[in-house]
Amino acid sequence: MKNHKIGLLYIAPWIIGFLVLTIWPIIMSFYYSLTDYNMITTPSFIGFKNYTSLFQSSLVNPNSFTVSLRATIIYVIFSVPLQLVFALFVAFVLNFKIKGISFFRTAYYIPSILGGNVAVGILWRFMFNPTGLVNTFLGTFGIHSVDWLSTTAGAMFSIVLLKVWQFGSSMLIFLAALKNLPPDLYEVASLEGASKLKQFFKITIPLITPSIFFNLVMQISNAFQEFNGPYLVTQGGPLQTTNLASLFIYQQAFQRYNMGYASAASWVLFAIIVSITIILFATQRFWVYYSDGGND
């Protein structure tokens, strides 16, 4: 009993922090989503009006939530698969026994640490300027300068590329999975005459599907909440076509002081992420292979 109380005393700071800094803000954000609240006056209850207003906004209005949601879905569709494929490719290469492999693993992980900070965002913006490094490089091949950040496709491409560049965490998980693959299977496959490409798709991919599934869930969740890229690089432009949902919520809450409206948008975004995660978990039994049957 005494040890039980001492244990509770040790974890009390974490429990208090979790309740005050996580649970309480979640409860209050849902309450604010049902109110008209500008952070100055007392919130007035308006029911689900904020939620209906979110989806009554027109796709023609560039400042609407539906436009931000459409931009977010496009961003997720392009950034997540590209990031996972690139991370798996790099992990596959780093899985070979080559000299200085520890250095390369560290070097490839650094973008994940630096990728979302302010300095890299500003650097990314300069790189994609009309006179930036990207256009200078293309110019060496005789390709005309592209105004990346002033066109819809170019701006989206620049922030998608920034997301793909932060592939280090996914790469490490793939690398750990590749290192745990049993070599016996590849030896048997080689004796049977299977090519390297066939071994990759018939042995490697099925055996690392748990890692693919984990990375897929995590990266979809992160991509839906992406803020730094569109805020630092494109600032939501041009014409709000890269104004992702998280940036829209920030603008409504802290620039226009529509805290109730922003809270409702946050809960819609949360519901979308949870729904996609539930769908992925429900479908994993069709394509994810667990050596223990997924019982542990």
Coordinates of C-alpha atoms in Angstrom, one line a residue:
M1 CA 0.0 0.0 0.0
K2 CA 2.9 2.3 0.9
N3 CA 4.6 1.6 -2.4
H4 CA 1.3 2.2 -4.2
K5 CA 1.1 5.7 -2.7
I6 CA 4.7 6.4 -3.5
G7 CA 4.1 5.3 -7.1
L8 CA 1.1 7.7 -7.4
L9 CA 3.2 10.5 -5.9
Y10 CA 5.9 10.0 -8.6
I11 CA 3.4 10.0 -11.5
A12 CA 1.3 12.8 -10.1
P13 CA 3.1 15.6 -12.0
W14 CA 2.5 13.8 -15.3
I15 CA -1.1 13.1 -14.5
I16 CA -1.7 16.8 -13.5
G17 CA 0.1 18.0 -16.6
F18 CA -1.9 15.6 -18.8
L19 CA -5.2 16.7 -17.3
V20 CA -4.5 20.4 -17.3
L21 CA -2.5 20.7 -20.6
T22 CA -4.3 18.0 -22.7
I23 CA -7.7 16.9 -21.4
W24 CA -8.9 20.3 -20.3
P25 CA -8.0 22.1 -23.6
I26 CA -9.7 19.3 -25.5
I27 CA -12.9 19.7 -23.5
M28 CA -12.8 23.5 -23.7
S29 CA -12.2 23.4 -27.5
F30 CA -15.3 21.3 -28.0
Y31 CA -17.3 23.7 -25.8
Y32 CA -16.0 26.7 -27.7
S33 CA -16.9 25.0 -31.0
L34 CA -20.5 25.3 -29.9
T35 CA -20.2 29.0 -29.1
D36 CA -19.6 32.4 -30.7
Y37 CA -16.4 33.4 -29.0
N38 CA -13.9 36.1 -29.9
M39 CA -11.5 35.6 -26.9
I40 CA -12.6 38.9 -25.3
T41 CA -16.2 38.7 -24.6
T42 CA -18.1 35.8 -22.9
P43 CA -18.8 32.9 -25.2
S44 CA -22.4 32.7 -26.3
F45 CA -23.9 29.3 -27.0
I46 CA -25.0 28.8 -30.6
G47 CA -25.3 25.0 -30.9
F48 CA -23.8 23.5 -34.1
K49 CA -24.0 26.7 -36.2
N50 CA -20.2 26.8 -36.5
Y51 CA -20.2 23.3 -37.9
T52 CA -22.9 24.0 -40.5
S53 CA -21.2 27.3 -41.4
L54 CA -18.0 25.4 -42.2
F55 CA -19.6 23.2 -44.8
Q56 CA -21.9 25.9 -46.2
S57 CA -18.9 27.9 -47.3
S58 CA -18.4 27.9 -51.0
L59 CA -15.6 26.3 -52.9
V60 CA -15.5 29.6 -54.9
N61 CA -14.5 31.5 -51.8
P62 CA -10.7 31.1 -51.4
N63 CA -11.0 31.8 -47.7
S64 CA -13.5 29.1 -46.9
F65 CA -12.9 25.9 -44.9
T66 CA -13.9 23.7 -47.8
V67 CA -11.1 25.2 -50.0
S68 CA -8.6 24.6 -47.2
L69 CA -9.9 21.0 -46.7
R70 CA -9.5 20.4 -50.4
A71 CA -6.0 21.7 -50.4
T72 CA -5.2 19.5 -47.4
I73 CA -6.5 16.4 -49.1
I74 CA -4.4 17.1 -52.2
Y75 CA -1.4 17.7 -50.0
V76 CA -1.9 14.4 -48.1
I77 CA -2.5 12.4 -51.3
F78 CA 0.7 13.5 -52.9
S79 CA 3.1 13.9 -49.9
V80 CA 2.4 10.7 -47.9
P81 CA 2.9 8.1 -50.7
L82 CA 6.0 10.0 -52.0
Q83 CA 7.5 10.2 -48.6
L84 CA 7.0 6.5 -47.8
V85 CA 8.3 5.4 -51.1
F86 CA 11.4 7.6 -50.8
A87 CA 12.0 6.5 -47.2
L88 CA 11.7 2.9 -48.2
F89 CA 14.1 3.4 -51.1
V90 CA 16.7 5.1 -48.9
A91 CA 16.3 2.4 -46.1
F92 CA 16.8 -0.3 -48.7
V93 CA 20.0 1.3 -49.9
L94 CA 21.3 1.8 -46.4
N95 CA 20.6 -1.8 -45.5
F96 CA 23.5 -2.8 -47.7
K97 CA 26.8 -3.4 -45.9
I98 CA 28.9 -0.5 -47.3
K99 CA 31.7 1.5 -45.8
G100 CA 30.7 4.5 -43.6
I101 CA 27.1 3.4 -43.4
S102 CA 26.7 5.0 -39.9
F103 CA 27.6 8.4 -41.3
F104 CA 25.1 8.0 -44.2
R105 CA 22.3 6.9 -41.8
T106 CA 22.9 10.0 -39.6
A107 CA 23.1 12.3 -42.6
Y108 CA 19.8 11.0 -44.0
Y109 CA 18.1 11.4 -40.6
I110 CA 19.1 15.0 -40.1
P111 CA 16.4 16.4 -42.5
S112 CA 13.8 15.0 -40.1
I113 CA 15.2 17.0 -37.3
L114 CA 15.6 20.2 -39.3
G115 CA 12.8 19.8 -41.8
G116 CA 10.1 21.6 -39.9
N117 CA 12.0 24.5 -38.3
V118 CA 11.8 28.1 -39.2
A119 CA 15.3 28.4 -40.7
V120 CA 14.7 25.5 -43.1
G121 CA 11.3 26.9 -44.1
I122 CA 12.8 30.3 -45.0
L123 CA 15.7 28.5 -46.8
W124 CA 13.1 26.5 -48.8
R125 CA 11.4 29.7 -49.8
F126 CA 14.6 31.2 -51.1
M127 CA 15.4 28.0 -52.9
F128 CA 12.2 28.2 -54.9
N129 CA 12.4 31.9 -55.7
P130 CA 12.6 32.8 -59.4
T131 CA 16.4 33.4 -58.8
G132 CA 16.8 30.6 -56.3
L133 CA 18.9 27.5 -56.3
V134 CA 16.2 25.3 -58.0
N135 CA 15.9 27.6 -61.0
T136 CA 19.7 28.1 -61.2
F137 CA 20.1 24.3 -61.3
L138 CA 17.4 23.9 -64.0
G139 CA 19.0 26.7 -65.9
T140 CA 22.2 24.7 -66.4
F141 CA 20.0 22.3 -68.5
G142 CA 18.6 25.2 -70.5
I143 CA 15.2 25.1 -68.7
H144 CA 13.5 28.4 -68.3
S145 CA 13.0 29.9 -64.8
V146 CA 9.8 28.8 -63.1
D147 CA 7.9 31.0 -60.6
W148 CA 7.3 28.1 -58.2
L149 CA 5.6 30.0 -55.4
S150 CA 3.3 32.1 -57.6
T151 CA 1.6 29.2 -59.4
T152 CA -0.9 26.8 -57.9
A153 CA 0.9 23.6 -58.9
G154 CA 4.4 25.0 -58.1
A155 CA 3.5 26.2 -54.6
M156 CA 1.9 22.9 -53.8
F157 CA 4.9 21.0 -55.2
S158 CA 7.3 23.0 -53.1
I159 CA 5.6 22.2 -49.8
V160 CA 5.0 18.6 -50.8
L161 CA 8.7 18.3 -51.5
L162 CA 9.5 19.8 -48.1
K163 CA 7.3 17.1 -46.5
V164 CA 9.0 14.4 -48.5
W165 CA 12.4 15.7 -47.4
Q166 CA 11.5 14.9 -43.8
F167 CA 11.6 11.2 -44.4
G168 CA 14.2 10.3 -41.7
S169 CA 11.8 8.9 -39.1
S170 CA 10.0 6.7 -41.6
M171 CA 13.3 5.6 -43.1
L172 CA 14.6 4.5 -39.7
I173 CA 11.5 2.4 -39.0
F174 CA 11.8 0.8 -42.5
L175 CA 15.5 0.2 -41.9
A176 CA 14.8 -1.6 -38.6
A177 CA 12.2 -3.8 -40.3
L178 CA 14.6 -4.7 -43.2
K179 CA 17.3 -5.7 -40.7
N180 CA 15.0 -8.1 -39.0
L181 CA 14.1 -10.0 -42.2
P182 CA 15.2 -13.7 -42.1
P183 CA 18.0 -14.3 -44.6
D184 CA 16.9 -17.9 -45.1
L185 CA 14.0 -16.8 -47.2
Y186 CA 16.2 -15.0 -49.7
E187 CA 18.7 -17.9 -49.9
V188 CA 15.8 -20.3 -50.8
A189 CA 14.4 -17.7 -53.2
S190 CA 17.8 -17.4 -54.9
L191 CA 18.1 -21.2 -55.2
E192 CA 14.7 -21.3 -56.8
G193 CA 15.8 -18.7 -59.4
A194 CA 13.8 -15.7 -58.1
S195 CA 15.2 -12.4 -59.3
K196 CA 16.1 -9.6 -56.9
L197 CA 13.1 -7.6 -58.1
K198 CA 10.8 -10.5 -57.5
Q199 CA 12.3 -11.1 -54.0
F200 CA 11.7 -7.5 -53.2
F201 CA 8.0 -7.6 -54.1
K202 CA 7.2 -11.2 -53.0
I203 CA 9.3 -11.4 -49.8
T204 CA 10.5 -7.9 -48.6
I205 CA 7.3 -5.9 -49.1
P206 CA 4.9 -8.5 -47.5
L207 CA 7.2 -9.0 -44.5
I208 CA 7.5 -5.2 -43.8
T209 CA 3.8 -4.4 -44.2
P210 CA 3.5 -3.8 -40.4
S211 CA 6.1 -1.1 -40.7
I212 CA 4.4 0.3 -43.8
F213 CA 1.1 0.3 -41.9
F214 CA 2.6 2.1 -38.9
N215 CA 4.3 4.7 -41.1
L216 CA 1.2 5.2 -43.2
V217 CA -1.0 6.0 -40.2
M218 CA 1.6 8.3 -38.6
Q219 CA 2.4 10.2 -41.8
I220 CA -1.3 10.7 -42.7
S221 CA -2.0 12.1 -39.3
N222 CA 1.0 14.4 -39.5
A223 CA 0.2 15.5 -43.0
F224 CA -3.3 16.5 -42.1
Q225 CA -1.9 18.7 -39.3
E226 CA 1.0 20.2 -41.4
F227 CA 1.5 23.8 -40.5
N228 CA 5.1 24.9 -40.9
G229 CA 5.4 24.2 -44.6
P230 CA 2.5 26.3 -45.9
Y231 CA 3.0 29.0 -43.2
L232 CA 6.7 29.5 -43.8
V233 CA 7.1 28.8 -47.5
T234 CA 3.9 29.8 -49.3
Q235 CA 1.9 31.5 -46.6
G236 CA -1.2 29.8 -47.9
G237 CA -0.9 31.3 -51.4
P238 CA -1.3 31.7 -54.2
L239 CA -5.1 32.4 -53.9
Q240 CA -5.2 30.3 -50.7
T241 CA -4.5 27.1 -52.8
T242 CA -1.9 25.9 -50.2
N243 CA -3.9 27.3 -47.2
L244 CA -4.0 23.9 -45.4
A245 CA -6.6 23.2 -42.7
S246 CA -4.2 23.8 -39.8
L247 CA -3.2 27.2 -41.3
F248 CA -6.9 28.0 -41.8
I249 CA -7.6 27.2 -38.1
Y250 CA -4.6 29.3 -37.0
Q251 CA -5.9 32.3 -39.1
Q252 CA -9.4 32.0 -37.7
A253 CA -8.3 31.7 -34.1
F254 CA -5.4 34.1 -33.8
Q255 CA -5.8 36.6 -36.7
R256 CA -9.6 36.9 -36.9
Y257 CA -10.3 35.9 -33.3
N258 CA -13.1 33.5 -34.3
M259 CA -12.2 31.0 -31.7
G260 CA -15.5 29.2 -31.8
Y261 CA -15.3 28.8 -35.6
A262 CA -11.6 27.7 -35.4
S263 CA -12.5 25.1 -32.7
A264 CA -15.2 23.6 -34.8
A265 CA -12.8 23.4 -37.8
S266 CA -10.3 21.6 -35.4
W267 CA -12.9 19.1 -34.4
V268 CA -13.8 18.4 -38.0
L269 CA -10.1 17.9 -38.9
F270 CA -9.8 15.6 -35.8
A271 CA -12.9 13.6 -36.9
I272 CA -11.4 13.2 -40.4
I273 CA -8.1 11.9 -39.1
V274 CA -9.8 9.5 -36.7
S275 CA -12.1 8.2 -39.4
I276 CA -9.2 7.5 -41.8
T277 CA -7.3 5.8 -39.0
I278 CA -10.2 3.6 -38.1
I279 CA -10.6 2.7 -41.8
L280 CA -6.9 1.8 -42.0
F281 CA -7.1 -0.4 -38.9
A282 CA -10.2 -2.1 -40.3
T283 CA -8.6 -2.9 -43.6
Q284 CA -5.2 -4.0 -42.2
R285 CA -6.2 -7.6 -42.0
F286 CA -6.5 -7.7 -45.8
W287 CA -2.9 -6.5 -46.5
V288 CA -0.8 -6.4 -43.3
Y289 CA 1.1 -9.6 -42.5
Y290 CA 2.0 -10.3 -38.9
S291 CA 4.2 -13.3 -38.2
D292 CA 2.3 -14.0 -34.9
G293 CA -1.1 -13.4 -36.5
G294 CA -1.4 -10.0 -34.9
N295 CA -2.4 -11.5 -31.6
D296 CA 0.3 -9.8 -29.4

